[in-house]
Coordinates of C-alpha atoms and ligand atoms in Angstrom, one line a residue:
M495 CA -41.4 -13.1 -15.3
P496 CA -38.2 -14.2 -13.5
L497 CA -34.7 -14.5 -14.9
L498 CA -33.7 -17.4 -17.0
K499 CA -30.9 -18.9 -15.4
A500 CA -28.0 -19.7 -17.9
L501 CA -26.6 -23.1 -18.4
I502 CA -23.0 -22.7 -18.4
Q503 CA -20.3 -24.2 -16.3
D504 CA -19.8 -21.5 -13.2
Q505 CA -16.2 -21.8 -12.8
P506 CA -14.6 -19.8 -10.6
L507 CA -11.7 -17.8 -12.2
L508 CA -8.7 -18.4 -9.9
I509 CA -4.4 -17.1 -9.9
S510 CA -3.5 -21.2 -9.7
S511 CA -5.1 -21.5 -13.5
L512 CA -2.9 -18.8 -14.9
I513 CA 0.0 -20.5 -14.5
Q514 CA -1.2 -24.3 -14.8
Y515 CA -2.3 -23.4 -18.4
S516 CA 1.0 -22.0 -19.6
A517 CA 3.0 -25.1 -17.9
Q518 CA 1.0 -27.2 -19.6
Y519 CA 0.1 -25.6 -22.8
H520 CA 3.3 -23.7 -23.4
G521 CA 5.4 -25.5 -21.0
E522 CA 8.9 -25.0 -23.1
R523 CA 8.8 -21.3 -23.0
E524 CA 11.3 -19.2 -21.3
I525 CA 11.8 -17.3 -17.8
V526 CA 14.9 -14.9 -18.0
T527 CA 16.5 -13.4 -14.6
R528 CA 19.1 -11.1 -14.6
T529 CA 19.9 -12.0 -11.2
I530 CA 21.3 -9.9 -8.1
D531 CA 24.7 -10.6 -8.9
K532 CA 24.5 -10.0 -12.7
N533 CA 24.3 -13.9 -14.1
I534 CA 21.2 -15.0 -16.6
H535 CA 19.4 -17.1 -15.4
R536 CA 16.8 -19.7 -17.0
I537 CA 13.8 -21.8 -16.1
T538 CA 11.1 -22.9 -18.6
Y539 CA 7.3 -22.5 -17.4
S540 CA 7.1 -26.0 -16.7
A541 CA 10.0 -26.3 -14.3
L542 CA 9.5 -22.9 -12.8
Y543 CA 5.4 -24.7 -12.5
K544 CA 7.0 -27.6 -10.5
R545 CA 8.7 -25.4 -8.3
T546 CA 5.9 -23.3 -7.4
Q547 CA 4.2 -26.6 -6.3
R548 CA 6.9 -27.2 -3.9
L549 CA 6.4 -24.0 -2.6
A550 CA 2.6 -24.1 -2.0
H551 CA 3.6 -27.1 0.2
A552 CA 6.4 -25.2 1.9
L553 CA 4.0 -22.4 2.6
E554 CA 1.6 -25.0 4.0
S555 CA 4.5 -26.8 6.0
L556 CA 5.3 -23.6 7.7
G557 CA 2.5 -23.0 8.8
A558 CA 0.4 -20.2 6.5
E559 CA -2.9 -20.6 6.2
P560 CA -6.0 -19.0 3.7
G561 CA -6.0 -15.8 4.2
D562 CA -2.7 -15.5 6.0
R563 CA -0.3 -11.7 4.3
I564 CA 2.5 -13.1 2.8
G565 CA 5.1 -9.9 1.9
T566 CA 7.9 -9.9 -0.2
I567 CA 10.8 -7.0 -0.2
A568 CA 12.3 -8.1 -3.5
W569 CA 13.1 -7.5 -6.9
N570 CA 11.6 -8.4 -10.0
S571 CA 12.6 -12.5 -10.4
F572 CA 11.6 -15.9 -11.3
R573 CA 11.3 -16.6 -7.1
H574 CA 9.4 -13.6 -6.7
L575 CA 7.3 -15.1 -9.6
E576 CA 6.7 -18.1 -8.0
V577 CA 5.9 -16.5 -4.7
Y578 CA 3.0 -14.6 -6.4
Y579 CA 1.3 -18.2 -7.5
A580 CA 2.2 -20.1 -4.9
T581 CA 0.9 -17.7 -2.5
S582 CA -2.2 -16.9 -4.1
G583 CA -2.7 -20.5 -5.3
I584 CA -3.2 -21.9 -1.8
G585 CA -5.3 -19.1 -0.9
C586 CA -2.9 -17.0 0.8
I587 CA -2.3 -13.5 0.3
C588 CA 1.1 -12.2 -2.1
H589 CA 1.5 -8.9 0.1
T590 CA 4.4 -6.9 -2.1
V591 CA 6.2 -4.6 0.3
N592 CA 8.1 -1.4 -1.6
P593 CA 11.6 -1.9 -0.5
R594 CA 12.8 1.6 -1.6
L595 CA 9.9 3.1 1.0
F596 CA 11.3 4.7 4.5
T597 CA 11.8 2.5 7.8
E598 CA 8.7 3.8 9.1
Q599 CA 6.2 3.5 6.4
L600 CA 7.8 -0.6 5.8
I601 CA 7.3 -1.3 9.6
Y602 CA 4.2 0.3 9.3
I603 CA 3.1 -1.6 6.0
I604 CA 3.9 -4.8 7.3
N605 CA 2.6 -4.7 10.7
H606 CA -0.6 -3.0 8.9
A607 CA -0.8 -6.2 6.7
E608 CA -0.1 -8.6 9.6
D609 CA 2.4 -10.2 7.3
K610 CA 2.9 -13.8 8.9
F611 CA 6.2 -14.5 6.8
L612 CA 8.3 -12.3 4.7
F613 CA 9.9 -13.6 1.2
I614 CA 13.6 -11.4 1.1
D615 CA 15.6 -11.4 -1.6
S616 CA 19.2 -11.2 -0.2
S617 CA 19.8 -7.9 -1.2
F618 CA 17.3 -6.8 1.6
I619 CA 18.8 -9.0 4.8
E620 CA 20.3 -6.0 6.7
L621 CA 17.2 -3.5 5.7
V622 CA 15.0 -6.4 7.2
E623 CA 17.1 -7.1 10.0
Q624 CA 16.7 -2.9 10.8
L625 CA 12.9 -3.3 10.7
S626 CA 12.8 -6.9 12.9
P627 CA 12.9 -5.5 16.2
S628 CA 9.1 -3.6 15.2
L629 CA 7.8 -6.0 12.9
K630 CA 5.0 -7.9 15.2
G631 CA 3.7 -10.7 13.4
V632 CA 6.5 -11.6 11.2
K633 CA 7.2 -15.7 12.3
G634 CA 9.6 -16.6 9.3
V635 CA 12.0 -14.9 7.2
I636 CA 12.8 -16.9 3.7
V637 CA 16.2 -15.6 1.9
M638 CA 15.2 -16.3 -1.6
C639 CA 18.8 -17.6 -2.7
A640 CA 20.4 -20.9 -2.7
K641 CA 21.8 -22.5 0.6
E642 CA 25.7 -21.4 -0.3
E643 CA 24.0 -17.9 -1.3
M644 CA 22.9 -17.6 2.3
F645 CA 24.5 -14.7 4.6
E646 CA 25.1 -14.6 7.9
T647 CA 22.4 -13.0 9.7
T648 CA 20.9 -12.1 13.1
L649 CA 17.8 -12.4 12.1
D650 CA 15.8 -14.9 14.1
N651 CA 13.4 -18.2 12.2
I652 CA 15.1 -17.3 8.7
H653 CA 15.0 -20.2 6.1
C654 CA 16.9 -20.7 2.8
Y655 CA 14.4 -20.1 -0.1
E656 CA 15.8 -23.4 -1.9
T657 CA 16.7 -25.5 0.9
L658 CA 13.2 -25.2 2.0
I659 CA 11.5 -25.9 -1.0
A660 CA 13.6 -28.8 -1.9
G661 CA 12.2 -31.7 0.0
H662 CA 8.2 -31.0 -1.2
E663 CA 7.0 -32.8 -3.8
D664 CA 6.4 -31.5 -7.4
H665 CA 3.0 -31.4 -7.0
Y666 CA -0.4 -29.9 -5.9
A667 CA -3.5 -30.0 -6.3
W668 CA -4.8 -26.6 -5.6
P669 CA -8.2 -25.7 -3.8
S670 CA -10.8 -24.1 -5.6
F671 CA -12.5 -21.3 -3.9
D672 CA -14.7 -17.9 -4.6
E673 CA -13.0 -16.1 -7.5
N674 CA -13.8 -13.2 -4.8
T675 CA -11.2 -14.0 -2.6
A676 CA -8.3 -12.0 -1.9
S677 CA -5.0 -12.8 -3.7
S678 CA -2.6 -10.1 -3.6
L679 CA -2.6 -7.0 -1.5
C680 CA -0.4 -3.6 -2.6
Y681 CA -0.1 -0.3 -0.6
T682 CA -0.1 3.1 -2.6
S683 CA 3.1 5.0 -1.3
G684 CA 1.1 7.5 0.4
T685 CA 2.6 10.8 -0.7
T686 CA 0.0 12.1 2.2
G687 CA -1.5 10.5 5.5
N688 CA -0.9 6.7 5.8
P689 CA 0.0 4.2 3.1
K690 CA -3.3 2.3 2.2
G691 CA -4.0 -1.0 0.8
V692 CA -5.6 -2.1 -2.1
L693 CA -6.8 -6.0 -1.7
Y694 CA -7.0 -7.8 -5.2
S695 CA -9.2 -10.4 -5.9
H696 CA -8.5 -13.5 -7.6
R697 CA -11.5 -12.6 -10.3
S698 CA -9.9 -8.9 -10.4
T699 CA -6.3 -10.1 -11.8
V700 CA -7.6 -12.5 -14.0
L701 CA -10.0 -10.2 -15.6
H702 CA -7.1 -7.4 -15.8
S703 CA -5.0 -9.6 -17.3
W704 CA -7.1 -10.4 -20.3
C705 CA -7.6 -6.4 -20.6
V706 CA -3.6 -6.0 -20.7
S707 CA -3.1 -8.8 -22.8
S708 CA -5.7 -7.5 -25.6
V709 CA -4.5 -5.8 -28.7
D710 CA -5.7 -3.0 -28.1
T711 CA -3.4 -2.7 -24.8
L712 CA -0.3 -4.4 -24.2
G713 CA -1.2 -6.8 -26.9
I714 CA 1.1 -9.7 -25.0
C715 CA 0.8 -13.0 -26.8
N716 CA 2.7 -16.1 -27.2
K717 CA 5.2 -15.0 -29.3
D718 CA 6.2 -12.0 -27.6
S719 CA 9.1 -11.6 -25.1
L720 CA 8.1 -9.4 -22.4
L721 CA 10.7 -7.3 -20.5
V722 CA 9.4 -6.6 -17.0
I723 CA 10.7 -3.1 -15.7
V724 CA 7.9 -2.4 -13.6
P725 CA 9.1 -3.6 -10.1
M726 CA 6.6 -6.2 -9.0
F727 CA 6.7 -4.0 -6.1
H728 CA 4.6 -1.6 -7.8
A729 CA 0.9 -2.6 -8.6
N730 CA 2.3 -6.1 -9.4
A731 CA 4.5 -4.8 -12.2
W732 CA 1.4 -3.0 -13.8
G733 CA 0.1 -6.7 -13.9
T734 CA 2.4 -8.3 -16.4
P735 CA 3.1 -11.4 -14.7
Y736 CA -0.2 -12.7 -14.4
A737 CA -0.8 -11.3 -18.0
A738 CA 2.1 -13.3 -19.7
P739 CA 1.6 -17.2 -18.4
M740 CA -2.1 -16.2 -20.1
S741 CA -0.4 -16.8 -23.6
G742 CA 2.7 -18.0 -22.7
A743 CA 4.7 -14.9 -23.9
K744 CA 8.5 -15.2 -22.9
M745 CA 9.4 -13.3 -19.8
V746 CA 12.5 -11.4 -19.0
F747 CA 13.2 -9.8 -15.6
P748 CA 16.3 -7.7 -15.2
G749 CA 16.4 -8.2 -11.3
P750 CA 17.7 -4.8 -9.7
H751 CA 19.7 -3.7 -12.4
L752 CA 17.4 -0.8 -14.3
D753 CA 20.3 1.2 -15.4
G754 CA 20.4 2.1 -19.7
E755 CA 22.9 -0.1 -20.1
S756 CA 21.5 -3.4 -18.0
L757 CA 18.0 -3.2 -19.8
V758 CA 19.1 -2.5 -23.6
E759 CA 21.4 -4.9 -22.8
L760 CA 18.9 -7.6 -22.2
I761 CA 16.8 -6.3 -24.8
E762 CA 19.3 -6.9 -27.5
N763 CA 20.0 -10.6 -25.9
E764 CA 16.4 -11.9 -25.3
D765 CA 14.6 -10.4 -28.3
I766 CA 12.8 -8.2 -26.2
T767 CA 9.3 -7.6 -28.0
V768 CA 7.2 -5.4 -25.6
S769 CA 7.6 -3.5 -22.1
A770 CA 6.3 -1.1 -20.2
A771 CA 8.0 1.6 -17.8
V772 CA 7.6 4.9 -15.7
P773 CA 8.9 7.7 -18.4
T774 CA 12.0 8.0 -15.8
V775 CA 13.2 4.7 -16.8
W776 CA 13.0 5.3 -20.5
L777 CA 14.5 8.5 -20.3
G778 CA 17.6 6.5 -18.7
I779 CA 17.9 3.9 -21.5
L780 CA 17.2 6.9 -24.3
Q781 CA 20.3 8.6 -22.6
Y782 CA 22.6 5.6 -22.9
L783 CA 21.4 5.3 -26.3
K784 CA 22.9 8.0 -27.3
K785 CA 26.0 8.0 -25.7
T786 CA 26.4 4.4 -27.3
G787 CA 24.6 5.0 -30.8
K788 CA 23.2 1.3 -30.0
K789 CA 19.2 0.8 -31.5
L790 CA 16.5 -1.3 -29.9
G791 CA 16.9 -4.5 -31.5
T792 CA 13.8 -6.4 -31.8
L793 CA 11.7 -4.3 -29.3
E794 CA 8.5 -3.3 -31.4
R795 CA 5.8 -1.3 -28.2
V796 CA 6.3 0.2 -25.0
A797 CA 3.5 1.0 -22.4
I798 CA 4.5 4.2 -20.6
G799 CA 2.8 5.7 -17.3
G800 CA 2.8 6.5 -14.2
T801 CA 3.4 9.6 -14.7
A802 CA 3.1 11.6 -18.1
A803 CA 4.6 10.6 -21.0
P804 CA 6.8 13.6 -22.5
P805 CA 6.0 13.9 -26.1
I806 CA 9.6 14.1 -27.5
M807 CA 10.2 10.4 -25.7
V808 CA 7.3 9.6 -27.1
R809 CA 7.9 10.9 -30.9
T810 CA 12.3 9.7 -30.2
L811 CA 11.2 6.2 -29.3
Q812 CA 8.9 5.7 -32.1
E813 CA 11.0 7.8 -34.8
E814 CA 14.4 6.7 -34.0
Y815 CA 13.6 3.6 -32.6
G816 CA 11.0 2.5 -34.3
V817 CA 9.4 1.2 -31.2
Q818 CA 5.7 2.1 -31.0
V819 CA 4.3 3.7 -27.7
C820 CA 1.1 3.3 -25.7
H821 CA 0.9 6.0 -23.2
A822 CA -1.2 4.8 -20.9
W823 CA -2.4 5.3 -17.5
G824 CA -3.9 4.1 -14.6
M825 CA -3.3 3.7 -10.4
T826 CA -2.7 0.8 -7.6
E827 CA -6.0 1.4 -6.7
M828 CA -7.1 0.0 -10.5
S829 CA -5.0 -3.1 -11.0
P830 CA -3.4 -0.7 -12.4
L831 CA -4.9 -0.4 -16.2
G832 CA -7.2 2.4 -16.6
T833 CA -6.7 3.6 -20.5
T834 CA -4.8 2.9 -23.2
G835 CA -3.2 4.5 -25.5
V836 CA -3.5 2.5 -29.1
L837 CA -5.4 4.9 -31.5
K838 CA -8.5 4.0 -32.9
K839 CA -8.7 3.4 -36.8
D840 CA -10.0 6.4 -37.2
S841 CA -7.5 8.3 -35.5
L842 CA -4.8 6.6 -37.6
S843 CA -5.7 8.7 -40.9
L844 CA -5.0 12.1 -39.1
P845 CA -2.3 13.9 -39.8
K846 CA 1.2 12.5 -38.3
E847 CA 1.3 15.7 -35.7
E848 CA -2.3 15.4 -34.8
Q849 CA -1.6 12.0 -33.6
Y850 CA 1.2 12.9 -31.6
K851 CA -1.3 15.6 -30.4
L852 CA -3.5 12.2 -29.2
Q853 CA -0.7 10.4 -28.0
E854 CA 0.2 13.4 -25.3
K855 CA -3.5 12.0 -23.9
Q856 CA -2.9 9.5 -21.4
G857 CA -5.3 7.1 -23.8
R858 CA -8.8 5.9 -24.1
G859 CA -11.3 4.4 -22.1
I860 CA -11.3 0.8 -22.8
Y861 CA -13.7 -2.4 -21.7
G862 CA -14.2 -3.1 -18.3
V863 CA -13.5 0.6 -16.8
E864 CA -16.2 3.6 -16.9
M865 CA -15.3 7.0 -16.7
K866 CA -16.7 10.6 -16.3
I867 CA -15.4 13.6 -14.9
V868 CA -17.5 16.0 -12.7
D869 CA -17.2 19.8 -11.1
D870 CA -17.0 20.2 -7.3
N871 CA -20.3 19.5 -6.8
G872 CA -20.2 16.0 -8.1
L873 CA -22.3 17.2 -11.8
E874 CA -21.2 15.7 -14.8
L875 CA -18.7 17.4 -17.1
P876 CA -19.1 17.3 -20.6
R877 CA -17.1 14.9 -23.5
D878 CA -15.6 17.9 -25.6
G879 CA -12.1 17.3 -24.5
V880 CA -11.9 21.2 -23.0
A881 CA -14.2 21.1 -19.5
F882 CA -11.9 19.7 -16.9
G883 CA -13.0 18.1 -13.7
N884 CA -12.1 15.5 -10.9
L885 CA -11.7 12.0 -12.8
M886 CA -14.1 9.1 -11.6
V887 CA -14.0 5.2 -12.5
R888 CA -16.2 2.1 -12.0
G889 CA -15.1 -1.3 -13.0
P890 CA -14.7 -4.6 -12.0
W891 CA -11.0 -4.4 -11.5
I892 CA -11.4 -1.3 -9.6
A893 CA -11.2 -1.2 -5.3
S894 CA -14.2 -0.5 -3.5
R895 CA -12.7 0.2 -0.3
Y896 CA -9.1 0.2 1.3
F897 CA -7.5 -2.9 3.3
K898 CA -8.8 -2.7 7.2
D899 CA -11.5 0.6 5.7
E900 CA -8.7 2.7 6.1
G901 CA -10.2 6.4 5.0
G902 CA -13.8 4.4 5.6
E903 CA -16.4 5.0 2.6
V904 CA -14.0 5.9 -0.6
L905 CA -17.3 5.4 -3.1
D906 CA -19.6 7.9 -3.8
P907 CA -23.3 6.6 -3.7
D908 CA -23.4 5.6 -7.4
G909 CA -20.0 3.3 -6.8
W910 CA -17.7 6.0 -8.5
F911 CA -14.1 5.8 -7.3
P912 CA -12.9 9.9 -7.2
T913 CA -9.0 9.0 -8.5
G914 CA -7.7 12.3 -7.3
D915 CA -6.5 13.2 -11.1
V916 CA -8.3 16.3 -12.9
A917 CA -8.9 15.5 -16.4
T918 CA -10.3 16.3 -20.1
L919 CA -12.6 13.5 -21.9
D920 CA -13.2 14.0 -25.4
S921 CA -15.9 12.8 -27.4
E922 CA -14.1 9.9 -29.1
G923 CA -12.8 8.8 -25.2
Y924 CA -9.9 9.9 -25.1
M925 CA -8.2 11.3 -21.9
Q926 CA -6.4 13.7 -20.8
I927 CA -4.6 14.5 -17.5
T928 CA -3.7 17.9 -16.5
D929 CA -2.7 17.6 -13.0
R930 CA -3.4 15.8 -10.1
A931 CA -5.7 17.7 -8.0
K932 CA -3.8 18.5 -5.4
D933 CA -0.8 19.2 -7.9
V934 CA -3.0 22.5 -9.9
I935 CA -1.9 25.8 -10.0
K936 CA -4.4 27.9 -8.9
S937 CA -3.9 31.1 -10.5
G938 CA -6.4 34.5 -10.2
G939 CA -9.3 31.8 -9.8
E940 CA -8.5 29.6 -13.3
W941 CA -6.9 26.7 -13.5
I942 CA -2.8 25.7 -14.5
G943 CA -2.3 22.6 -15.3
S944 CA 1.6 21.7 -14.6
I945 CA 1.5 18.5 -17.1
E946 CA 1.1 20.8 -20.1
L947 CA 3.6 22.9 -19.3
E948 CA 6.3 20.4 -18.2
N949 CA 5.5 18.8 -21.7
V950 CA 7.2 22.1 -22.9
A951 CA 10.0 22.4 -21.4
M952 CA 10.5 18.7 -21.9
E953 CA 11.2 19.4 -25.7
H954 CA 14.2 22.1 -25.1
E955 CA 16.9 19.6 -25.9
G956 CA 18.7 21.5 -22.5
V957 CA 16.0 19.9 -20.1
A958 CA 16.8 16.4 -19.3
E959 CA 14.1 16.5 -16.4
C960 CA 11.5 19.6 -15.4
A961 CA 8.7 20.0 -13.4
V962 CA 6.1 23.0 -12.7
I963 CA 4.6 23.8 -9.3
G964 CA 2.6 26.6 -8.2
V965 CA 4.5 29.6 -6.3
F966 CA 3.2 32.4 -3.8
H967 CA 1.5 35.1 -5.8
P968 CA -0.1 38.2 -4.0
K969 CA -2.1 39.0 -6.8
W970 CA -2.9 35.8 -8.4
D971 CA -2.5 33.1 -5.1
E972 CA -0.1 31.1 -7.4
R973 CA 1.9 31.3 -10.6
P974 CA 3.7 28.6 -12.2
L975 CA 7.3 28.3 -11.3
L976 CA 9.5 25.7 -13.6
V977 CA 12.3 24.0 -12.0
V978 CA 14.5 22.4 -14.4
V979 CA 17.3 19.8 -14.0
R980 CA 19.7 20.6 -16.9
E981 CA 20.8 18.1 -19.7
S982 CA 24.4 17.4 -19.1
G983 CA 26.8 20.4 -20.7
S984 CA 23.8 22.6 -21.2
T985 CA 24.0 26.3 -20.6
V986 CA 20.4 27.2 -21.3
T987 CA 19.3 30.1 -19.6
P988 CA 15.8 31.0 -17.1
E989 CA 15.2 33.7 -20.6
E990 CA 16.0 31.4 -23.7
L991 CA 13.6 28.7 -21.6
L992 CA 10.5 31.1 -20.7
K993 CA 10.5 32.1 -24.8
F994 CA 10.6 29.0 -25.5
F995 CA 7.4 28.3 -24.6
V996 CA 5.7 31.8 -26.7
G997 CA 3.0 30.3 -28.8
K998 CA 2.7 26.6 -27.8
V999 CA 0.1 27.9 -24.4
A1000 CA -1.7 30.2 -23.3
K1001 CA 0.6 33.6 -22.6
W1002 CA -1.1 33.4 -18.8
W1003 CA 0.1 29.8 -18.5
T1004 CA 3.6 30.7 -19.2
P1005 CA 5.6 30.4 -15.9
D1006 CA 6.8 33.4 -14.1
D1007 CA 10.3 31.3 -13.6
V1008 CA 12.6 29.1 -13.6
V1009 CA 14.8 27.7 -11.3
F1010 CA 17.6 24.8 -12.1
V1011 CA 18.5 22.0 -9.7
P1012 CA 20.6 19.1 -9.9
E1013 CA 18.2 16.7 -9.6
L1014 CA 14.4 16.3 -8.7
P1015 CA 13.1 14.4 -5.8
H1016 CA 11.1 11.6 -6.6
T1017 CA 8.3 9.3 -4.6
P1018 CA 9.1 5.6 -4.3
T1019 CA 6.7 5.1 -7.5
G1020 CA 9.3 7.3 -9.4
K1021 CA 6.7 10.2 -9.9
V1022 CA 8.1 13.6 -9.2
L1023 CA 8.0 14.8 -5.2
K1024 CA 5.8 17.8 -5.9
T1025 CA 5.3 18.2 -2.3
K1026 CA 8.7 18.2 -1.3
L1027 CA 9.5 21.0 -4.1
R1028 CA 6.7 23.1 -2.8
K1029 CA 8.2 23.2 0.3
E1030 CA 11.4 23.8 -0.8
F1031 CA 10.1 26.4 -3.0
S1032 CA 7.5 28.3 -0.8
G1033 CA 9.4 31.3 0.2
H1034 CA 10.6 32.1 -3.4
V1035 CA 10.0 35.5 -4.5
L1036 CA 8.7 35.4 -8.1
P1037 CA 10.5 38.4 -10.4
T1038 CA 6.3 39.3 -11.2
V1039 CA 5.6 40.2 -8.2
S1040 CA 6.2 43.9 -8.0
Ligands
ADP2464 P1 1.7 6.2 -6.1 O1 0.3 7.4 -5.5 O2 1.3 4.7 -5.0 O3 2.4 6.3 -6.7 P2 -0.2 5.0 -8.3 O4 1.1 4.2 -9.0 O5 -1.2 4.7 -8.3 O6 0.5 5.2 -7.2 O7 -0.5 6.4 -9.3 C1 -1.4 7.0 -9.5 C2 -1.3 8.1 -10.5 O8 -0.2 8.3 -10.9 C3 -2.8 9.0 -11.1 O9 -3.5 9.3 -10.2 C4 -1.7 9.8 -12.3 O10 -2.3 11.1 -11.3 C5 -0.7 9.4 -11.8 N1 -0.3 8.4 -13.6 C6 -0.3 7.4 -13.6 N2 0.0 7.1 -15.5 C7 0.1 8.4 -15.6 C8 0.1 9.4 -17.0 N3 -0.1 8.5 -17.8 N4 0.4 10.5 -17.4 C9 0.0 11.5 -15.9 N5 -0.2 10.9 -14.6 C10 -0.3 9.1 -14.6

């Protein structure tokens, strides 16, 4: 029997429909931006939609054509949001560039993407002036500011954003096209090798937005006021700028001001209910709260991801500030959401301490992301919460290859993407990362997961930040070294810290040594740069070496 074709409208899932919807049904909801000069700018969805349509016309008048890549080097702001929607809406690709990358990486990425135009914040004029001689295909630079805010610059083909869009009509008939058309491009930060581009589609973005909004993940809904802390140049701010318009949630952009004080002020003044960020940002917020005795106002729930959420952070946010934490995991290649830490119904009846144990895990499987763990021969390992192996994923918002085929075939023959993370999966579907494969400590033929050790150390009041790395040991190959940034004023000693591990981890997992450093090196996306630490401490002689 042939399959029977359904009688349902074949409507492509397009990004333009998201902003169109919010303007029509939630036109009065606000989008708030803290600008570079620290002023507060307010606009409604309906006004922003008009400006987005103007920008669509302006892009065409500049010569942007479907398929062109349009780069952005910008903070989170309403103009950046307009660029997101206008570029993708006309069939171009919004390529968000991370300004924290090294100059050579920026040049590589912009040339590799063949960006035709660059939308930049005025903070980055000098940077772009410096890059400009090496940028091959860029035909024009648009500074995202008003006419009176334009700076003197040596750049050619420079435009002022507001002047550019001013003369254009505020109505644009968005084209309809195949939902599998490319919509945006993000490069992974490439701690090893060249950065690689992940090319999202309209379909993957819309499906991912539904997932981010669903109640068992971030649950972004109309009554919410969302603080978009994750930079829009880092995995599209975890998809939140696409998800919020789906329900007309209020959006608040902090601009470049990501320090604890500025963020807490926005949380208080803008009635923020939901947010998401990497642990280092929450650390800054918690330190500021501790210092000032302030609280987190109306904030109800937050997602923490990018690196493991330290259990002490989860506990503090929940118990001292009444904020529910959703520990989440994902990667640029996954749009980025992969798991959610919203506990299952049965888990909620467990004793509190067991619930906290579950929250240490990176979250549970969500609809749309298949997961399995395999050994080095590709054989699937049991979902028993004990066996750990290479985590593989499959789903409609996960990359199938990298832009321009960098790295060649990335999926296995059954279509699974190797995440590079080592994890356990339990029978309830909770996933726990023990390490990135390249950070695992190999001791005497066994593996030691650095994340669990870091989580324990973070519980100590003398530890502000830490990392565990493997260093050479003649007998065991590698043994763990704990690298610590002390809490200010703390005089904690290595002996005290090592004692702190007793009874908390298997004895042979306990680090062999502790070193104190003034600060840890970070990647442009806020992760501890363990490659650098390993290099720095490669000659470290452990006291356990006789
Ligand atoms: P980049 O490699 O460009 O910094 P990503 O943000 O895509 O970019 O990094 C994805 C990786 O971050 C994951 O593969 C994983 O190793 C790590 N990661 C993300 N979320 C978590 C988490 N909650 N706990 C531990 N590691 C995480």
